[in-house]
Coordinates of C-alpha atoms and ligand atoms in Angstrom, one line a residue:
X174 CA 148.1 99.2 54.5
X175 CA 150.6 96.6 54.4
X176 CA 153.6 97.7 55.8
X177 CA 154.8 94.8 58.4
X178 CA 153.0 94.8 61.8
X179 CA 153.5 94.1 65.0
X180 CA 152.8 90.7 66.8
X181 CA 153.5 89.4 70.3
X182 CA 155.7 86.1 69.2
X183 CA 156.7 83.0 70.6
X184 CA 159.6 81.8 68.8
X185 CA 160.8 78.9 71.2
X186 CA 159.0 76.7 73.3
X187 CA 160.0 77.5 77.2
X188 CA 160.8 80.9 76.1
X189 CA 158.7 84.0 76.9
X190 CA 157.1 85.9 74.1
X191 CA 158.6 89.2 72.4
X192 CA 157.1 91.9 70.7
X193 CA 158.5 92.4 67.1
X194 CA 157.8 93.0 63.6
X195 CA 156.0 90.4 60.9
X196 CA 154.3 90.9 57.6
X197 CA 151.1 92.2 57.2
X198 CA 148.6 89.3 55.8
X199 CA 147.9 91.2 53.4
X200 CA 144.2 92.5 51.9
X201 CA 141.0 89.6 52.7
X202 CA 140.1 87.8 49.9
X203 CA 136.8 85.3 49.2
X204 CA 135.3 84.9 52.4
X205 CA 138.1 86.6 54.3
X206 CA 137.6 89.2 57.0
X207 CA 140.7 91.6 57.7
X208 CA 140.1 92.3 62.1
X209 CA 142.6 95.4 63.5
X210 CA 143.2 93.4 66.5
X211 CA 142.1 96.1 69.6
X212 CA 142.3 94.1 73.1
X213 CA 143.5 90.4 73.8
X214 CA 143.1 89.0 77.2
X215 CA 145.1 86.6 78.8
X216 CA 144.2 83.2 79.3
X217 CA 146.0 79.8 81.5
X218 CA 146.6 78.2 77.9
X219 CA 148.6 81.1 76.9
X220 CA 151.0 79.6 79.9
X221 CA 150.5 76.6 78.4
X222 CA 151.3 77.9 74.6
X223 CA 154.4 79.2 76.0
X224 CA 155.7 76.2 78.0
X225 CA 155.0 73.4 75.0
X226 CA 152.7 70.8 76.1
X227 CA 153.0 67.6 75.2
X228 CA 149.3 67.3 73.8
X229 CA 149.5 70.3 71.8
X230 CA 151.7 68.0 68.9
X231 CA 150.5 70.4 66.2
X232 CA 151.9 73.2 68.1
X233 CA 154.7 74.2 65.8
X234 CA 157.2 77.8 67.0
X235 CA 157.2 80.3 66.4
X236 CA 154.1 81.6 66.6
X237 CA 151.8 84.6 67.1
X238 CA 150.6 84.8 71.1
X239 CA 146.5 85.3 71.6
X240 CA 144.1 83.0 72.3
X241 CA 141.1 85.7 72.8
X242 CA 140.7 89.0 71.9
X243 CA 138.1 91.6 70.0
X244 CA 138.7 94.4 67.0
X245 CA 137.4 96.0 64.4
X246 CA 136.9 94.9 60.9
X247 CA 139.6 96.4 59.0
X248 CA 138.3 95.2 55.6
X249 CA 136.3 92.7 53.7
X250 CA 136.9 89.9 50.8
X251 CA 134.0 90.1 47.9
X252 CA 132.2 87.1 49.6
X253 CA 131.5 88.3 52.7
X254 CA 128.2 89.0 53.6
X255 CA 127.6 89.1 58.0
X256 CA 129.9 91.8 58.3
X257 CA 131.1 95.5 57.3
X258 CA 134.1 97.4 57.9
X259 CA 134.6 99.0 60.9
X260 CA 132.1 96.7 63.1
X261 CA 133.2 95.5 66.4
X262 CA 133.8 91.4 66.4
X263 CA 135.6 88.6 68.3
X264 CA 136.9 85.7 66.7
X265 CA 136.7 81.8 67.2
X266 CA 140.2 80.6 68.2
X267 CA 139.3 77.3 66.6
X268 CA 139.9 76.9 63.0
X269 CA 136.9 74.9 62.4
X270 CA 135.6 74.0 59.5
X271 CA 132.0 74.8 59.0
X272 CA 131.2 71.5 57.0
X273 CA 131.8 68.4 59.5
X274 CA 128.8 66.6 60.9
X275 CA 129.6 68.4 64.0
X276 CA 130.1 71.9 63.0
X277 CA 126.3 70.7 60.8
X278 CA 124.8 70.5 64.4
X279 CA 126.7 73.6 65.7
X280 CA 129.2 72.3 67.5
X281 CA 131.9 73.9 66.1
X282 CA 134.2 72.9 69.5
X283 CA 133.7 69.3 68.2
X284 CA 135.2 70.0 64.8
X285 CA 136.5 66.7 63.4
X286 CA 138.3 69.0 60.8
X287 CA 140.2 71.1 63.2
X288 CA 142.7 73.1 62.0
X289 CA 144.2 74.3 65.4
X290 CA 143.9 77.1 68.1
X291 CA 144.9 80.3 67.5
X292 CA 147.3 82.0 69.6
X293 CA 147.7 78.2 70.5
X294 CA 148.9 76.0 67.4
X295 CA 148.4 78.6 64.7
X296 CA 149.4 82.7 65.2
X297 CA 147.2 84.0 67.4
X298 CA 145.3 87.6 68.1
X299 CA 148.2 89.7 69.6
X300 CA 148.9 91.3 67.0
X301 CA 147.8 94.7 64.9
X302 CA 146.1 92.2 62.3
X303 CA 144.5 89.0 61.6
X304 CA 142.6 87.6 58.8
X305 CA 140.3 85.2 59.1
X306 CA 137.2 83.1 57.6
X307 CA 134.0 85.4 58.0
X308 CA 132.7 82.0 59.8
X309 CA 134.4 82.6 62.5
X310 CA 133.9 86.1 62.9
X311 CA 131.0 86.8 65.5
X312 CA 129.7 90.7 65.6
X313 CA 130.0 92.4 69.0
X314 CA 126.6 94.1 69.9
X315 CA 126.7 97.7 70.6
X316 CA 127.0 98.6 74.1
X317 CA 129.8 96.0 74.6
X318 CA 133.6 97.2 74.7
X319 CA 136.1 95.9 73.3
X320 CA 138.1 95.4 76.3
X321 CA 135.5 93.4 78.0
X322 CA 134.6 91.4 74.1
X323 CA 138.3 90.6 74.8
X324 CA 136.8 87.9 77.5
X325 CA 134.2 86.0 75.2
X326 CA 135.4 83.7 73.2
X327 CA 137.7 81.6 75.9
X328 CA 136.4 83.3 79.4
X329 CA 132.6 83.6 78.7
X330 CA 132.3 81.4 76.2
X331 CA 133.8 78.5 78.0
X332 CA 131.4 79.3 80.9
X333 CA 128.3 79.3 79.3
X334 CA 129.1 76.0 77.4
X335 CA 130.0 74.6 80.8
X336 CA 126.9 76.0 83.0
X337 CA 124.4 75.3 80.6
X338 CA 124.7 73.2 77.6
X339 CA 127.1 70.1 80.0
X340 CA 126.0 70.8 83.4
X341 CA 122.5 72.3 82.5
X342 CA 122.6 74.5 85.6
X343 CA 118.8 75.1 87.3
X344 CA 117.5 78.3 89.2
X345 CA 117.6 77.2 92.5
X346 CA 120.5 74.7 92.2
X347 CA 123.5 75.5 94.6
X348 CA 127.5 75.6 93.0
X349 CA 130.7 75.2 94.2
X350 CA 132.7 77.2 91.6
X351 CA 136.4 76.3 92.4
X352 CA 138.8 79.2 92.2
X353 CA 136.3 82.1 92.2
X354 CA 139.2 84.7 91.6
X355 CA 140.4 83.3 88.6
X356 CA 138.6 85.2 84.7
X357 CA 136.2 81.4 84.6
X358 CA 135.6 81.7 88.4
X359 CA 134.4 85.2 88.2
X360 CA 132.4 84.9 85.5
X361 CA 130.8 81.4 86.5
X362 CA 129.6 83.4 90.0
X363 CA 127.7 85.9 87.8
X364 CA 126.7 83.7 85.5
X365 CA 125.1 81.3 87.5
X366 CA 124.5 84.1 90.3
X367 CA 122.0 85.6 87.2
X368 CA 119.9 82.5 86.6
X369 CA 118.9 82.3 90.3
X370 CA 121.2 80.0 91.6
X371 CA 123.1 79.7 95.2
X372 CA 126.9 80.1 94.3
X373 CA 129.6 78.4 96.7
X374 CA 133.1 79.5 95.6
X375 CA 136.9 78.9 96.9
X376 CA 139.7 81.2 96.8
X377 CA 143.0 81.4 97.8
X378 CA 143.5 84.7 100.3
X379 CA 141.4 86.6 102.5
X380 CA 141.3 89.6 100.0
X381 CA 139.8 87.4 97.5
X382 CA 136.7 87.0 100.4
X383 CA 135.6 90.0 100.4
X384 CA 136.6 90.7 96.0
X385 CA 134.3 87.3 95.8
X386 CA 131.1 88.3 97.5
X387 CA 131.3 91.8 96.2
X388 CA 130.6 90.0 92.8
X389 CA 127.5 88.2 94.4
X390 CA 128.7 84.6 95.7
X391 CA 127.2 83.7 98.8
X392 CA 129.9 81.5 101.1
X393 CA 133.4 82.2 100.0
X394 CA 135.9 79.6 101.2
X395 CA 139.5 80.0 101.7
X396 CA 141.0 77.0 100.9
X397 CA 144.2 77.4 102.5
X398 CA 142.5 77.7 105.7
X399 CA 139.8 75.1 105.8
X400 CA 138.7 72.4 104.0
X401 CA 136.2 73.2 101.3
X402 CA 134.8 69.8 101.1
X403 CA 133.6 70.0 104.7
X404 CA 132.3 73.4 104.7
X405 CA 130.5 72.6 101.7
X406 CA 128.7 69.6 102.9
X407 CA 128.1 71.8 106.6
X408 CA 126.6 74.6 104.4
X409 CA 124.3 72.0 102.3
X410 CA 123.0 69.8 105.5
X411 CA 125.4 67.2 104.9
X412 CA 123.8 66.6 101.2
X413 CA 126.6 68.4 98.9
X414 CA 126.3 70.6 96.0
X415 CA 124.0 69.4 92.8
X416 CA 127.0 71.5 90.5
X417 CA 130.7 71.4 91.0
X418 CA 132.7 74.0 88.1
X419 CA 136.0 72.7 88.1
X420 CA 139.5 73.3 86.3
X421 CA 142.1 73.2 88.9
X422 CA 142.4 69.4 88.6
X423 CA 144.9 67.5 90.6
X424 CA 144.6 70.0 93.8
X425 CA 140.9 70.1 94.3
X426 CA 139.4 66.6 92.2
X427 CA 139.0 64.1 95.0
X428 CA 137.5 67.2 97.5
X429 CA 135.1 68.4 94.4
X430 CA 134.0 65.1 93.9
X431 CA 133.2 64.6 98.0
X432 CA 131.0 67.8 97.7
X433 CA 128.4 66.7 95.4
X434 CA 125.0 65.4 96.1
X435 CA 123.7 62.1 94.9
X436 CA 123.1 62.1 91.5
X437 CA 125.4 65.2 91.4
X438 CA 127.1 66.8 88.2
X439 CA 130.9 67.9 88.1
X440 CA 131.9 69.8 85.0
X441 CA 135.8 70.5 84.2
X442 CA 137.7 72.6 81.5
X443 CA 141.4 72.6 83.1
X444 CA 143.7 70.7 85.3
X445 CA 145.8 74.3 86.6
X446 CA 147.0 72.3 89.2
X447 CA 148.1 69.2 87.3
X448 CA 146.4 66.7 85.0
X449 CA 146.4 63.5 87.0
X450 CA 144.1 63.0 90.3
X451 CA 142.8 59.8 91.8
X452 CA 139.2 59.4 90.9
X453 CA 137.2 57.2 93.9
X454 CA 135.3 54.9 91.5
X455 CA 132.5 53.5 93.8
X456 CA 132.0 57.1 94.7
X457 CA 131.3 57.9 91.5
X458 CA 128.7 54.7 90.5
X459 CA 127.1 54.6 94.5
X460 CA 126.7 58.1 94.3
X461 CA 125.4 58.0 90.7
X462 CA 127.7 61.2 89.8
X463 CA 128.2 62.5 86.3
X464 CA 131.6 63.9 85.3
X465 CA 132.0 66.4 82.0
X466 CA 133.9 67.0 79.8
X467 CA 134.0 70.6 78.2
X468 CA 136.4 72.6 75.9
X469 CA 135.9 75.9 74.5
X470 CA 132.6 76.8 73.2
X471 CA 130.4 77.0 70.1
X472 CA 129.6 80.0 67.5
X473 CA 126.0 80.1 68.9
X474 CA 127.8 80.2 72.7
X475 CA 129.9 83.4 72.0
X476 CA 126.6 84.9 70.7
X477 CA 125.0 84.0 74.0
X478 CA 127.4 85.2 76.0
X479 CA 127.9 88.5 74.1
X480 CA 123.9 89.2 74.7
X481 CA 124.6 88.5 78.8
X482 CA 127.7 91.3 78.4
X483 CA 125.3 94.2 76.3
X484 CA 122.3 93.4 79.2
X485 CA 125.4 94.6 81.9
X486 CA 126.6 90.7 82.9
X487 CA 129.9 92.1 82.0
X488 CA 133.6 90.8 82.6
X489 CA 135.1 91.0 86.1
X490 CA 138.8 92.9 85.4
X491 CA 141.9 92.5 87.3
X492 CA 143.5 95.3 85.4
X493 CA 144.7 96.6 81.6
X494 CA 147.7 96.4 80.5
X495 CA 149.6 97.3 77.7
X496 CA 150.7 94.6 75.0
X497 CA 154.4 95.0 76.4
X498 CA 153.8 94.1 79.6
X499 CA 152.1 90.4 78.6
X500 CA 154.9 88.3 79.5
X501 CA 154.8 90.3 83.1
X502 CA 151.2 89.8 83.8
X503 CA 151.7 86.2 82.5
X504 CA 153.5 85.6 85.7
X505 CA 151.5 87.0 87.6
X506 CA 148.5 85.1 86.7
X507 CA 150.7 81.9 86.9
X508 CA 151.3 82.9 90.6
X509 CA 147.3 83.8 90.9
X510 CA 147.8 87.2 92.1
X511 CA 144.7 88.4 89.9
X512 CA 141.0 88.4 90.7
X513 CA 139.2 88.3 87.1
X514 CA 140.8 88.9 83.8
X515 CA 144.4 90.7 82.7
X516 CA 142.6 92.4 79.3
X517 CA 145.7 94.1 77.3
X518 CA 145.4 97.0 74.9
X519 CA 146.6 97.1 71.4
X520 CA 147.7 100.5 70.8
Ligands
LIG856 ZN1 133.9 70.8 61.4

């Protein structure tokens, strides 16, 4: 069982991934749980992983591709007690550390111990195996496939950390959930669509309209046709939104901050667009607006959003690829031709 493996690898920055052969990792021991890695689903940091980014400084080539995916336990160490071979689980791309006063509270996303991202830093999930500390191994609940598991532990995850631990999202609330077609957008819409609020969402072609209310949001924008900020405050009575979702950053900031309320919240997880915006300061302390802060998720956030997937709140897919074809549909997410997630298959 440990004849070398296949793994999708980076080996320079700027340079697109390649599928090739490494060594197994060999049998789990202590606390270690051996995952055959089944489905990995592509993510805008896996763009990002490729490129080299300037913040990622511990980001060292080459590497193993995969920030979120989902398998089956391959095999246990003699510590391991939460799970048994041949269970379905997802991973925590974070290598946190379980002791830190942080990780104490359950905020494993706040590590102060950090030992990297998978797929990101440190190798990543494409690949036929991974080992990994049983801490950060989170059991998939029956019902749930493994291609749509491949969405939790960035897409999901990432969501419902955003929604309801930062911007505490209320039935009855109205949204704007910026790019609605993208694998956040989508799942934001149902998300927040499931706890009984009104969702206002921007895309980027007429297609995406229609794609976008199929999946339950009420006013779809097209950004490239009007401006959002306006519609929103016509659609609100002048007032704005009480939520914005952001992550497109430089492109949408200003407009996202113009469509909140008084005493509105904006929570952001990405800048696609760019990392720097102008940020209208007496809007923000006349207005009384909050602005968060949010990255990745917590242990107890994957299990949350794993329980929404088995009760049918489940992953909006653009298509399913094969592994091969990653560096293709890379592209094509970079150019936004998707609506929902790019889940490949680990044959
Ligand atoms: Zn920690």
């Amino acid at each position: 069982m440990t004849d070398p493996m296949l793994a999708l690898r980076l080996e320079k920055e700027g340079q697109p991934s390649r599928l090739m052969e490494v060594p197994h990792p060999g049998a789990p021991a202590g606390d270690e749980v051996l995952v055959r890695m089944r489905a990995v689903s592509l993510n805008h940091i896996d763009l990002f992983g490729q490129r080299g980014m300037a913040f990622a400084q511990r980001q060292a080539f080459p590497l193993t591709a995969g920030v979120e995916a989902a398998g089956e336990v391959e095999a246990v160490g003699p510590d391991v007690r939460t799970v048994r071979p041949g269970q379905a689980v997802v991973v925590h791309p974070a290598l946190f550390c379980g002791d830190c006063r942080w990780c104490n509270r359950g905020r494993e996303n706040l590590c102060e111990n950090v030992g990297g991202i998978a797929g990101f830093h440190v190798d990543g999930f494409a690949c036929h195996y991974v080992k990994a500390a049983e801490r950060r191994v989170v059991p998939v609940p029956e019902g749930v496939s493994l291609r749509d598991a491949a969405c939790t532990t960035v897409t999901f995850g990432t969501v419902q950390h955003m929604l309801f631990d930062n911007a505490k999202l209320e039935p009855g609330e109205t949204i704007l959930v910026q790019a609605g077609g993208s694998g956040i957008g989508t799942t934001a819409i149902k998300m927040a669509k499931a706890i009984g609020a009104t969702v206002i969402t921007t895309v980027g072609s007429d297609d995406k309209v229609e794609k976008a209310k199929a999946i339950g949001a009420d006013h779809v924008i097209n950004y490239r046709e009007e401006r959002f900020e306006t519609r929103v405050r016509r659609l609100t009575g002048k007032k704005g939104v009480q939520v914005v979702f952001e992550h497109v950053g430089a492109d949408t900031w200003a407009g996202s901050l113009l469509a909140l309320e008084r005493g509105g919240r904006l929570v952001t997880c990405g800048s696609t667009s760019g990392i720097n915006a102008n940020t209208n300061l007496y809007q923000v302390f006349q207005q009384q607006l909050t602005i968060i802060g949010s990255f990745g998720s917590s242990l107890r956030n994957l299990r949350e959003a794993l329980d929404k997937m088995a009760t049918g709140l489940t992953p909006v897919i653009d298509s399913e690829i094969d592994l091969t074809e990653f560096g293709l549909a890379l592209e094509r997410l970079q150019s936004r031709q998707v609506f929902g997630k790019i889940v490949a298959t680990i044959s």
